Short mmCIF file of C-alpha atoms in Angstrom, two decimals:
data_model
loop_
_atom_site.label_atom_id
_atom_site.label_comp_id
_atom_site.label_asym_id
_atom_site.label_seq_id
_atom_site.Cartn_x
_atom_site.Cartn_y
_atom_site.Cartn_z
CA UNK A 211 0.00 0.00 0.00
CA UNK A 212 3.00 2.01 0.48
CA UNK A 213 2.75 5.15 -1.94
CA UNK A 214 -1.04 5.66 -2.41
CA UNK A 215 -2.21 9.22 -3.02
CA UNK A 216 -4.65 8.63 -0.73
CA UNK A 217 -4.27 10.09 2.67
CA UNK A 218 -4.94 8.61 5.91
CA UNK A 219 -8.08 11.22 6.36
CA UNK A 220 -9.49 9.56 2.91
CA UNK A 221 -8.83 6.38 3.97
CA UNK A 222 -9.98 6.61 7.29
CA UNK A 223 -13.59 7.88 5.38
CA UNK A 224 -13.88 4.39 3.55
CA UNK A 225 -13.10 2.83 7.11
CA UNK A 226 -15.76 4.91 8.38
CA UNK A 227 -18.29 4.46 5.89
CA UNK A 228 -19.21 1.18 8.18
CA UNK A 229 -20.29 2.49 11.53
CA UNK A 230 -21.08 -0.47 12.89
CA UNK A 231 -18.13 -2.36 12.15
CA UNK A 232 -16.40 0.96 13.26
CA UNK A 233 -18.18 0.73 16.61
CA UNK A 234 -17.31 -3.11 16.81
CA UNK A 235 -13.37 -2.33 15.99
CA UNK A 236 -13.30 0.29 18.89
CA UNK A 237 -15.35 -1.69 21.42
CA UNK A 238 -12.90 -5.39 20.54
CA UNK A 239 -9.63 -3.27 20.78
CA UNK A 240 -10.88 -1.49 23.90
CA UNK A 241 -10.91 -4.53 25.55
CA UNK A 242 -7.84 -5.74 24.27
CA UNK A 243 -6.17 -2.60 26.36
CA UNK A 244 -8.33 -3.24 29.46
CA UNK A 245 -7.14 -7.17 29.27
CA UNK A 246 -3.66 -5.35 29.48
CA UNK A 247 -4.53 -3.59 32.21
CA UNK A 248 -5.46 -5.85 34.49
CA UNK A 249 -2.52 -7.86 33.49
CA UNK A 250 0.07 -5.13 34.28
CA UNK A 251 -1.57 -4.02 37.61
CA UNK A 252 -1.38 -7.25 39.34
CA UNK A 253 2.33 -6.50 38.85
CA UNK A 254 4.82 -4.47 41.84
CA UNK A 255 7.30 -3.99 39.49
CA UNK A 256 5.69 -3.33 36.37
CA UNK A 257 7.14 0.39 36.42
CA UNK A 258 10.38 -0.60 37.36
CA UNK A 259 10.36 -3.52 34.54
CA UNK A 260 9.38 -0.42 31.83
CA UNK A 261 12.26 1.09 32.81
CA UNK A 262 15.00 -1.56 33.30
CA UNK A 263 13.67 -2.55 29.52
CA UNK A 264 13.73 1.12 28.22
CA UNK A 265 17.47 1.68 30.08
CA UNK A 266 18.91 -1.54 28.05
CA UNK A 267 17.81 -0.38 24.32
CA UNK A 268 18.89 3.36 24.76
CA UNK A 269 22.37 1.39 25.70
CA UNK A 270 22.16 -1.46 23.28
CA UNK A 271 21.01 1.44 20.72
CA UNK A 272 24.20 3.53 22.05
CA UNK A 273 26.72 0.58 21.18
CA UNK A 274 24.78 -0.80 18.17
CA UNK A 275 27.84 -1.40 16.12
CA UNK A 276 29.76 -3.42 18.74
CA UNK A 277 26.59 -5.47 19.42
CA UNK A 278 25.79 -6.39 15.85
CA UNK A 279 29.86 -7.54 15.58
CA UNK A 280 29.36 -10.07 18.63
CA UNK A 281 25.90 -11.06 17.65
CA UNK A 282 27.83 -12.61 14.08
CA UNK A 283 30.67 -13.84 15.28
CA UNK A 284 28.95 -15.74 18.16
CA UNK A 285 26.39 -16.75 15.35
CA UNK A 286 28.54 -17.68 12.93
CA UNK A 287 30.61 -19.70 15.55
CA UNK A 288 26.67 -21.87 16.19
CA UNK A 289 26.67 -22.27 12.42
CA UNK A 290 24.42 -19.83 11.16
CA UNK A 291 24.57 -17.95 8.25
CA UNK A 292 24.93 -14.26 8.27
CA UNK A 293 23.69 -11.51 5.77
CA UNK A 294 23.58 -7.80 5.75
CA UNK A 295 20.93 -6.35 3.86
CA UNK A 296 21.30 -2.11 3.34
CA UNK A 297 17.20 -1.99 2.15
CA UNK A 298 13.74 -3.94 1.57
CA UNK A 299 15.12 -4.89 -2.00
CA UNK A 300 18.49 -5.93 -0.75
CA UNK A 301 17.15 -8.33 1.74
CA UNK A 302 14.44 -9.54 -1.23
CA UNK A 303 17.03 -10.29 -3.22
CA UNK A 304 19.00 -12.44 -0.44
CA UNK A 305 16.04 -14.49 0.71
CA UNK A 306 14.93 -15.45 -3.31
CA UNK A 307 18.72 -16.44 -4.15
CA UNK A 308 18.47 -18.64 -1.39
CA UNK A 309 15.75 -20.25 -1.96
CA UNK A 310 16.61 -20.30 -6.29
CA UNK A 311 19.79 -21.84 -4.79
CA UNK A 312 17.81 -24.59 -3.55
CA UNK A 313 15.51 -24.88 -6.53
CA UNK A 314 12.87 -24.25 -3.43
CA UNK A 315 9.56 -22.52 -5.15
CA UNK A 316 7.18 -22.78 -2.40
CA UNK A 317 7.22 -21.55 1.69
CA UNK A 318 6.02 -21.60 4.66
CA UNK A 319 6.29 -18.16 6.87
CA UNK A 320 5.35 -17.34 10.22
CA UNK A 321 4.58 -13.36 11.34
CA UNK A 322 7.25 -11.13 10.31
CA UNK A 323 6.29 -7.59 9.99
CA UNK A 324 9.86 -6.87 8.53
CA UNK A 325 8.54 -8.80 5.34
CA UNK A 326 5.57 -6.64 5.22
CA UNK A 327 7.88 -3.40 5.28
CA UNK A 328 10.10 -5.32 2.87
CA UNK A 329 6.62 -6.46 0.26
CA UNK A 330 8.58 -9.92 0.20
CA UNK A 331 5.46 -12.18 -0.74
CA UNK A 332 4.88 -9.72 -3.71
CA UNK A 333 8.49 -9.73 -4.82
CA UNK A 334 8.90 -13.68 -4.32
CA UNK A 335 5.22 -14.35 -5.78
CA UNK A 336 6.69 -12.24 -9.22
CA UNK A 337 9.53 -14.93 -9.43
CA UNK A 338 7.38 -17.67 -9.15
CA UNK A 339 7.69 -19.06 -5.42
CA UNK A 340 4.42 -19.17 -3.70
CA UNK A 341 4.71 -17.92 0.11
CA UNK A 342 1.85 -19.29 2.66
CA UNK A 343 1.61 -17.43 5.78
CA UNK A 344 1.24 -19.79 8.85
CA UNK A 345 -0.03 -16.85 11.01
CA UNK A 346 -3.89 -17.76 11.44
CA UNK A 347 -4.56 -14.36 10.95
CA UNK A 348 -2.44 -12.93 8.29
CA UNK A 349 -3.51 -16.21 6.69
CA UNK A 350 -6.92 -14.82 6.59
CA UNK A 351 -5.56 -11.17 5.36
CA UNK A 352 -3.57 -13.32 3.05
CA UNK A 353 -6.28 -14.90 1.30
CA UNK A 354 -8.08 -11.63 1.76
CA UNK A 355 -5.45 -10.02 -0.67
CA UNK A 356 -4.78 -7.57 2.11
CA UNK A 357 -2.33 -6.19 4.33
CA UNK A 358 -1.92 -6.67 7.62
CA UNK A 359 -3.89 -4.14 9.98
CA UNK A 360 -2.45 -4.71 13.13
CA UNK A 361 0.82 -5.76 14.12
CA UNK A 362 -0.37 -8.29 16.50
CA UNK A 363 -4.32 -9.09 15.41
CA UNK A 364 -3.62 -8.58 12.09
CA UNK A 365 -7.65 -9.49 11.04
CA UNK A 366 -8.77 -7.24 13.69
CA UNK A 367 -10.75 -5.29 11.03
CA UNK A 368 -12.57 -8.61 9.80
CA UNK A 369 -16.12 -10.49 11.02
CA UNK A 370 -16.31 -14.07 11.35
CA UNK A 371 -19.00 -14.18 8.88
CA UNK A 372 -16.61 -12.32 6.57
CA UNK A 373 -13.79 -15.43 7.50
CA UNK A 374 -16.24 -17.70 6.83
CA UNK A 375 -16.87 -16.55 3.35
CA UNK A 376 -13.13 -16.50 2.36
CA UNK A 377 -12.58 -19.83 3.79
CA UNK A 378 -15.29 -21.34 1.68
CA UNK A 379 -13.97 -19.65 -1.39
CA UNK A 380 -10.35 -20.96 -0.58
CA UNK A 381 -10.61 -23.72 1.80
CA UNK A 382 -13.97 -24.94 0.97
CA UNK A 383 -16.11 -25.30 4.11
CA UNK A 384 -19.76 -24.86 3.87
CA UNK A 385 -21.57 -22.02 2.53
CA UNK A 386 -22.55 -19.24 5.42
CA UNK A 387 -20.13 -21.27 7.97
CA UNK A 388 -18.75 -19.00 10.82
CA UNK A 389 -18.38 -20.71 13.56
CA UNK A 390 -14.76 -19.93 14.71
CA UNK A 391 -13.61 -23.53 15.85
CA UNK A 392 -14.71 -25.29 12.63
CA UNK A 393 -12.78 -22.60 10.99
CA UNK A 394 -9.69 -23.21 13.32
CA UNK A 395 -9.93 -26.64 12.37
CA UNK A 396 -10.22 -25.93 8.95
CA UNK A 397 -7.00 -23.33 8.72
CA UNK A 398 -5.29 -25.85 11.41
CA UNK A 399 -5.94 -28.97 8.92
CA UNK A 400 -4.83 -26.88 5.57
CA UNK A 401 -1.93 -25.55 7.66
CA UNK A 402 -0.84 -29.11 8.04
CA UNK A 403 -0.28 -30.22 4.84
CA UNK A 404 1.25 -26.64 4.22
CA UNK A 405 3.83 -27.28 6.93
CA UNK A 406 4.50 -31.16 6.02
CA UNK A 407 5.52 -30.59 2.25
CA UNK A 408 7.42 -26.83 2.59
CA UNK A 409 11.48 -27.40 2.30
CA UNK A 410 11.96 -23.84 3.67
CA UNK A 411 10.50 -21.85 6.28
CA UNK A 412 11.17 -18.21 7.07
CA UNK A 413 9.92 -16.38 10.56
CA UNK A 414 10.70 -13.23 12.31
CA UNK A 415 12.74 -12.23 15.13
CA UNK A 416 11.06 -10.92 18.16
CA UNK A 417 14.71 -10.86 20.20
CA UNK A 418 17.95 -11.74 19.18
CA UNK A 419 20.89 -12.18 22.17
CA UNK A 420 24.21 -10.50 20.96
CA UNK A 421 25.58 -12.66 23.58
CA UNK A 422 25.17 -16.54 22.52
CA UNK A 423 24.28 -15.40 18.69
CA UNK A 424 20.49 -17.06 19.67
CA UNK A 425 17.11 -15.44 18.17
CA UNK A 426 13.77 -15.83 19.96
CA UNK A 427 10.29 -16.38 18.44
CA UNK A 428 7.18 -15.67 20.22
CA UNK A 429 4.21 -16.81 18.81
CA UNK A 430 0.48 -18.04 20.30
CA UNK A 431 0.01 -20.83 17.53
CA UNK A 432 3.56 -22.61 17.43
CA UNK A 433 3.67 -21.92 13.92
CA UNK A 434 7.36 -20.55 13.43
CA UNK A 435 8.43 -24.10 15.13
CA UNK A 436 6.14 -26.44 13.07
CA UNK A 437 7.89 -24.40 9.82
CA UNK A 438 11.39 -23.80 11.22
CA UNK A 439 11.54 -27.68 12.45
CA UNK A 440 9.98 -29.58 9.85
CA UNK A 441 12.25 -27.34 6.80
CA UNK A 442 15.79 -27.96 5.71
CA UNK A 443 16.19 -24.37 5.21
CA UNK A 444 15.07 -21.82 8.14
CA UNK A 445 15.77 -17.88 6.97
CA UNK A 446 15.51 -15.75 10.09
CA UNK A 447 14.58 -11.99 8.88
CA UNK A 448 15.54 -9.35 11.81
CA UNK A 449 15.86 -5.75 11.63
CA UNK A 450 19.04 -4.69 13.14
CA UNK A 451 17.27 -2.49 16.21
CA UNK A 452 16.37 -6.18 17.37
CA UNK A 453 19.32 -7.14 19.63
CA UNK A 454 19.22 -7.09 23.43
CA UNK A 455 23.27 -7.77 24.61
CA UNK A 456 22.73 -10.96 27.16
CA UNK A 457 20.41 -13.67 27.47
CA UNK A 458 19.63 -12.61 31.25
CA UNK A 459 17.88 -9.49 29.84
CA UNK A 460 15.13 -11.67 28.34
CA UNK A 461 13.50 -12.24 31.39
CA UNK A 462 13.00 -8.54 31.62
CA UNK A 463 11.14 -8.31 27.51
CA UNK A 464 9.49 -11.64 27.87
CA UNK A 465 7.01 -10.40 30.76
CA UNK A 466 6.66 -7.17 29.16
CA UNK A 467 5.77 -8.56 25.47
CA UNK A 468 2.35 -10.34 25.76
CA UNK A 469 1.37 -8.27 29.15
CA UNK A 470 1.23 -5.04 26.38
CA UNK A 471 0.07 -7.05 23.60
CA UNK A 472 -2.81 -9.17 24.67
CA UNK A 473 -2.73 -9.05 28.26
CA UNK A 474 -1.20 -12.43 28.69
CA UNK A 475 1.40 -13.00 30.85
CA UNK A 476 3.72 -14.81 28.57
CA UNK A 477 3.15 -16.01 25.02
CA UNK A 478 2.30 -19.26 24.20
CA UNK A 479 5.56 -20.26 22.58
CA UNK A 480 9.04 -18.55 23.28
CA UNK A 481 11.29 -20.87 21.07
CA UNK A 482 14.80 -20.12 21.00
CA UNK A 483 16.97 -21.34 17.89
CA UNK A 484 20.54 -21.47 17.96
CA UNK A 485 22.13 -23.39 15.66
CA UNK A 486 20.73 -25.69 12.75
CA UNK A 487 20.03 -29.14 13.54
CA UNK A 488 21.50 -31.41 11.53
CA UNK A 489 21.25 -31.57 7.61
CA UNK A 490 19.51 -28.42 7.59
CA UNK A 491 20.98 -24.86 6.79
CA UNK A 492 20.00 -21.99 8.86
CA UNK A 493 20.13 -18.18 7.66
CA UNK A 494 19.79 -14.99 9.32
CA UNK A 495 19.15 -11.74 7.29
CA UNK A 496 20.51 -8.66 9.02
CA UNK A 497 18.20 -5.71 7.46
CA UNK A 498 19.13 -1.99 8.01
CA UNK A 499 16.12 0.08 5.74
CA UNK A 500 16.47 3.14 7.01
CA UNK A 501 17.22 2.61 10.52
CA UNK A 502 20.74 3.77 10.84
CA UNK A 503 19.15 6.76 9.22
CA UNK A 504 16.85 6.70 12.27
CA UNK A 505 19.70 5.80 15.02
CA UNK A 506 21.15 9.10 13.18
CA UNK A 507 18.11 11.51 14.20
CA UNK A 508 18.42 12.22 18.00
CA UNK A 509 14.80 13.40 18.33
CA UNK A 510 13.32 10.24 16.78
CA UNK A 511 16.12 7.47 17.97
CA UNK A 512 14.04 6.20 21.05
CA UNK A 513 11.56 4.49 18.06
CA UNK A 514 13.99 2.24 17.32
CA UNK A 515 13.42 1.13 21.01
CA UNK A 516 9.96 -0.51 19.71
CA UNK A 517 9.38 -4.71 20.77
CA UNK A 518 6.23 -4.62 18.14
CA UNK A 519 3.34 -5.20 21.24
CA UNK A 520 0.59 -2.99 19.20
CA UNK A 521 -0.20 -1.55 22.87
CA UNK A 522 -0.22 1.96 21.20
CA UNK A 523 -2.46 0.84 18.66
CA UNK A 524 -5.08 -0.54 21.20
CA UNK A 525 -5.32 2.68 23.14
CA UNK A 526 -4.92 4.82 20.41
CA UNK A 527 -8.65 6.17 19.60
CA UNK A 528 -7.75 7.53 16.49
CA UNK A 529 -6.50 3.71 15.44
CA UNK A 530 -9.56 2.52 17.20
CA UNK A 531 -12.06 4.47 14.95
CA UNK A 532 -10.01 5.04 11.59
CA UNK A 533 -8.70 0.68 11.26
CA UNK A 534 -5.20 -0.10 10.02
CA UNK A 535 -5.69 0.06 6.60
CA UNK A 536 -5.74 3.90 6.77
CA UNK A 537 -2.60 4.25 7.68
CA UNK A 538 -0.83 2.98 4.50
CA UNK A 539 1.57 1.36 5.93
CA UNK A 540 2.72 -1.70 6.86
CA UNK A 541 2.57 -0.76 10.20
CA UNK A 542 -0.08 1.21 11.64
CA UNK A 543 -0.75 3.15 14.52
CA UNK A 544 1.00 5.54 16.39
CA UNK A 545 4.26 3.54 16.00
CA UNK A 546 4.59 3.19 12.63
CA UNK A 547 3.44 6.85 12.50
CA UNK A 548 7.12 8.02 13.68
CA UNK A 549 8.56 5.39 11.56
CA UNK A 550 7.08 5.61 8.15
CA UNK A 551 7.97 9.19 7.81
CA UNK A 552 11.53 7.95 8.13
CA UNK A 553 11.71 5.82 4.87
CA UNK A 554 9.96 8.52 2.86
CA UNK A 555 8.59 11.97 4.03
CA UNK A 556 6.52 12.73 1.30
CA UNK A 557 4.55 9.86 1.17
CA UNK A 558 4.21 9.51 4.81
CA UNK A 559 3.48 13.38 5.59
CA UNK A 560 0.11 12.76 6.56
CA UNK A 561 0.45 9.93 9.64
CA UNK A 562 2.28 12.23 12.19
CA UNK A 563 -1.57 14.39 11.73
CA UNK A 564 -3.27 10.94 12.74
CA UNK A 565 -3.13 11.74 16.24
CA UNK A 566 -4.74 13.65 19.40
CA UNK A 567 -1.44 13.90 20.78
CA UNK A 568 -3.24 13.08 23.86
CA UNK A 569 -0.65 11.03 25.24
CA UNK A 570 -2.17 7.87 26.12
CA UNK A 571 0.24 5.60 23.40
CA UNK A 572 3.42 6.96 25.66
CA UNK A 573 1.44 5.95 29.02
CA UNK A 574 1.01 2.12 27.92
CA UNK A 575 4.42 1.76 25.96
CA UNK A 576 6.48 -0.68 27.75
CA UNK A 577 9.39 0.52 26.92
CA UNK A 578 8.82 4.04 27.38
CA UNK A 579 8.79 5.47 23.97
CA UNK A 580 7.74 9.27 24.01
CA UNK A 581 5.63 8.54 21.19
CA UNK A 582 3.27 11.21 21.37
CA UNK A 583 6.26 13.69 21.57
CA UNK A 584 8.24 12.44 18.72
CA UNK A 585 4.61 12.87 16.72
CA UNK A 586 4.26 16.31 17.46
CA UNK A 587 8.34 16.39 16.44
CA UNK A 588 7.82 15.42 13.17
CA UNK A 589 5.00 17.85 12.36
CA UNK A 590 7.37 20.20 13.12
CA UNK A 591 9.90 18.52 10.33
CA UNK A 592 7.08 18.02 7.63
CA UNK A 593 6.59 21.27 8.39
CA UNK A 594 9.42 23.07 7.95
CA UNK A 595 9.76 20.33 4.70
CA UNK A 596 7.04 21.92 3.10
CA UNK A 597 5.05 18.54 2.78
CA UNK A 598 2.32 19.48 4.62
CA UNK A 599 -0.95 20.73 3.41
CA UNK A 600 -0.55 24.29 1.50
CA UNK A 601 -3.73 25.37 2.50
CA UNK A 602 -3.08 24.35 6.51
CA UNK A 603 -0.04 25.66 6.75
CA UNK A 604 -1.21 29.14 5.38
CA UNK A 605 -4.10 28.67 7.88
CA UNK A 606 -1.92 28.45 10.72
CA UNK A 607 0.22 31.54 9.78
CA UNK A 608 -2.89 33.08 9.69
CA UNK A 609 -3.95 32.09 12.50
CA UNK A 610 -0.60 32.88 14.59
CA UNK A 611 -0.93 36.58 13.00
CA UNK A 612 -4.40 36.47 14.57
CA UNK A 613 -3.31 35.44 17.67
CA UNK A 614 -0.23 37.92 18.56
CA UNK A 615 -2.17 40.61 18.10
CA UNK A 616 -5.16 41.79 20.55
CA UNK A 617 -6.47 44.11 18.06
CA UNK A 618 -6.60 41.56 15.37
CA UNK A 619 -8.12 39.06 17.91
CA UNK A 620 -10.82 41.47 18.71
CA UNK A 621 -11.80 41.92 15.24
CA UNK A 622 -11.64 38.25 14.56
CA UNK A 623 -14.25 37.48 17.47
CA UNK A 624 -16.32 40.14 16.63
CA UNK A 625 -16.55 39.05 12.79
CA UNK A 626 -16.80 35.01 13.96
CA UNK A 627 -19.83 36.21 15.47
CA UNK A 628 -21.32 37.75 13.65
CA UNK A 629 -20.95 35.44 11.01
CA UNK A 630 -22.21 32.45 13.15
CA UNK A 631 -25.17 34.79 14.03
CA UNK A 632 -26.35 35.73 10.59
CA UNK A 633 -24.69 33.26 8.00
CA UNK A 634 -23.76 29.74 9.36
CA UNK A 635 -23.94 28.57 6.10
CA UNK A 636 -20.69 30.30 4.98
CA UNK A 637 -19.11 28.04 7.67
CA UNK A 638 -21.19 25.50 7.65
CA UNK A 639 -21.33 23.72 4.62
CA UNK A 640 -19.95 20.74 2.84
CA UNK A 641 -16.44 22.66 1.63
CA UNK A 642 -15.23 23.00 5.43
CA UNK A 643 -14.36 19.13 6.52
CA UNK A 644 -14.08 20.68 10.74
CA UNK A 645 -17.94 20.92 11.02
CA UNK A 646 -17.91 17.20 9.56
CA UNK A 647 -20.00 15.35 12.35
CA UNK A 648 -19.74 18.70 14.43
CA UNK A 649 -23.05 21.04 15.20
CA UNK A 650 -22.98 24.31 15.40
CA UNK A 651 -21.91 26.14 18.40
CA UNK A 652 -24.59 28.87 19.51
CA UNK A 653 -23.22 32.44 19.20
CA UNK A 654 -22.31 34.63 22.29
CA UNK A 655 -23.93 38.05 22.75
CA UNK A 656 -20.68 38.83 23.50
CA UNK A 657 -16.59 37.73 23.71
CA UNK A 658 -15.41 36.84 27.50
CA UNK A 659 -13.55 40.28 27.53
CA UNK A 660 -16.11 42.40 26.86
CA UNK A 661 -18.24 40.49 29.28
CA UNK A 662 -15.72 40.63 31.89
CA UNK A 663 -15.03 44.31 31.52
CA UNK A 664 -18.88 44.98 31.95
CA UNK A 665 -18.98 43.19 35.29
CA UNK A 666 -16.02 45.42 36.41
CA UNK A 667 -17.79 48.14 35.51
CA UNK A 668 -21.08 47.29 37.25
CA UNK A 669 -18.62 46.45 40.05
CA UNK A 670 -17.30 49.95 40.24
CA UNK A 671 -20.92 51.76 40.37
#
């Protein structure tokens, strides 16, 4: 999706267009952040975990370099494979040689959100190798010819009736059939087969520890481990922010993960792969894309601090009410509203706007991003950029002029009022998007200074 002239206003309209699932959306992600809640309360040291875990990346982030260095040689040393990818189409082009190497042309992969930055399946599908995802739910946005829209529930947007009706197009159940465990056992049975004939499997990296040269996995399903151990070639895709320096400092990002995420308090499965087992080849692709570039900007480094727990997302209520898919990106949110920007200003110019600024994404964060700041940051770059809206920006200087001056303000209260008195319409009307689901404010008689210097002088006789 990335480059649509749409923005995320226009997109959020479509979204919109559904109140109901709208309403629904809100209402199933609200819960989602009140599940995490109650999961971090019934924690003492919840606070002091946020900050052990934010203290470690600013350092790990500080010595990123000398990290990466240990992280391959103690890697290579285990047997795995290292590779360095600069960009998306770098790393592309390193995970379709191997697998051309191999004369492999079809594979299993578990959730990686680096592929969806990277548009992997869409790359390896033009070359002819077929890519299932083993994810349940990016399955489903899989056969839905969509993208992800969340990084955790990424079919948060969909109904089960909607499920249903892709499953019996692709899976063939019954006509009309929604009933989510015959559809588990449907995906769970097709899944099989998928994970029984696939020669290579590729998964993400949730953690990798520059200490032993290990990566971790976290997943709810066990997918990653059905694909990684039944393959004879696993390709681990990590972006290079993903390190932590010693094994002991799991303990810390394991019990923050799934408390943000879902509210549980560990994931399901927290597999740990070291070296290949025997007879089969195991990779690890090392992908920069842009985040040097984002190490490099002081104001927006702390992003880079990011575990991927869509916590932001589920308290966001601007994500709640506009849906994923409005934020044209692979991921959405507040999060990916700091990093999108980063790969390409111009396209992206619209998602630091996407916000309230109301805080409440830096309040559940577990690692303390000040993600509400670095928004309001990079309005300030777009800004001064001159990719923001023409028309807003010119509003704004406008309005600053206004401001500054107490004469000007006077005459701009006097003429608002007038003009909300005796011709809403020129306001009011379909060419002015604020009064979009907004009624009209009642006039005053008159502004609180004028009004406040009558009293005074009522006061004084």
């Amino acid at each position: 999706m990335r480059g649509t002239s749409k923005r995320h206003a226009d997109l959020a309209d479509v979204f919109n267009a559904d109140e109901a699932r709208v309403d629904w959306h809100d209402e199933t992600l609200w819960f989602v952040r009140t599940k995490r809640d109650r999961a971090t309360h019934g924690l003492e040291e919840w606070e002091s975990l946020r900050e052990v875990a934010s203290e470690v990346k600013h350092h790990t982030l500080a010595n990123l370099s000398t990290y990466l260095e240990e992280f391959e040689q103690q890697a290579i040393a285990n047997g795995v494979q290292v590779h360095w990818a600069t960009d998306a189409a770098e790393h592309n082009e390193i995970v379709c040689h191997l697998l051309q190497k191999h004369g492999i042309d079809r594979m299993v992969k578990s959730k990686s959100m680096l592929t969806e930055e990277c548009h992997l399946n869409d790359y390896l599908a033009d070359r002819g190798i077929e890519v299932i995802d083993s994810d349940l739910g990016e399955r489903i946005v899989q056969l839905a010819k969509e993208m992800p829209s969340h990084i955790v529930l990424p079919c948060i947007h969909k109904k089960k009736e909607e499920i249903g009706d892709l499953f019996h197009e692709h899976l063939g159940t019954e006509a009309g059939e929604s009933d989510p465990q015959i559809l588990t056992e449907t995906a769970r049975q097709h899944l099989r087969d998928t994970f029984l004939t696939r020669r290579a499997a590729l998964t993400g990296v949730n953690f990798a520890v520059a200490e032993t040269g290990e990566m971790v996995v976290c997943t709810n399903e066990g997918n990653a481990d059905m694909g990684a151990h039944l393959s004879s070639i696993h390709i681990a895709s990590m972006g290079i922010e993903k390190l932590i320096p010693k094994r002991a400092h799991l303990g810390v990002f394991l019990r923050l993960l799934t408390r943000s995420a879902t509210g549980q308090p560990i994931t399901t499965y927290s597999s740990h792969f070291k070296r290949p087992r025997e007879g089969q080849e195991m990779h690890i692709v090392l992908v920069d894309n842009g985040r040097s570039r984002q190490l490099a900007r002081e104001d927006f480094r702390n992003s880079l601090k990011c575990i991927r727990c869509g916590a932001c997302m589920n308290t966001c209520p601007v994500y709640r009410r506009s849906g994923g898919h409005s934020y044209h990106y692979a991921i959405s949110g507040p999060i990916g509203s700091i990093l999108a920007p980063n790969l390409d200003m111009k396209d992206f110019a619209d998602l630091p706007f996407a916000s309230t600024l109301c805080g409440s994404c830096s309040n559940v964060c577990p690692v303390k991003i000040d993600i509400h700041n670095q928004l309001y940051k990079w309005r300030q770059e777009l800004v001064k950029a001159g990719y923001t809206d023409k028309k807003k920006t010119a509003a704004m200087k406008l309005m600053a002029a206004t401001l500054s001056s107490p004469a000007k303000f006077k005459l701009a209260g006097k003429l608002g009022r007038l003009t909300l008195r005796y011709i809403p319409f020129a306001v009011n009307n379909g060419l002015n998007p604020w009064y979009k689901g907004r009624e009209m404010p009642s006039p005053p008689k008159q502004s609180f200074g004028e009004w406040y210097a009558s009293r005074k002088k009522e006061g004084e006789g």
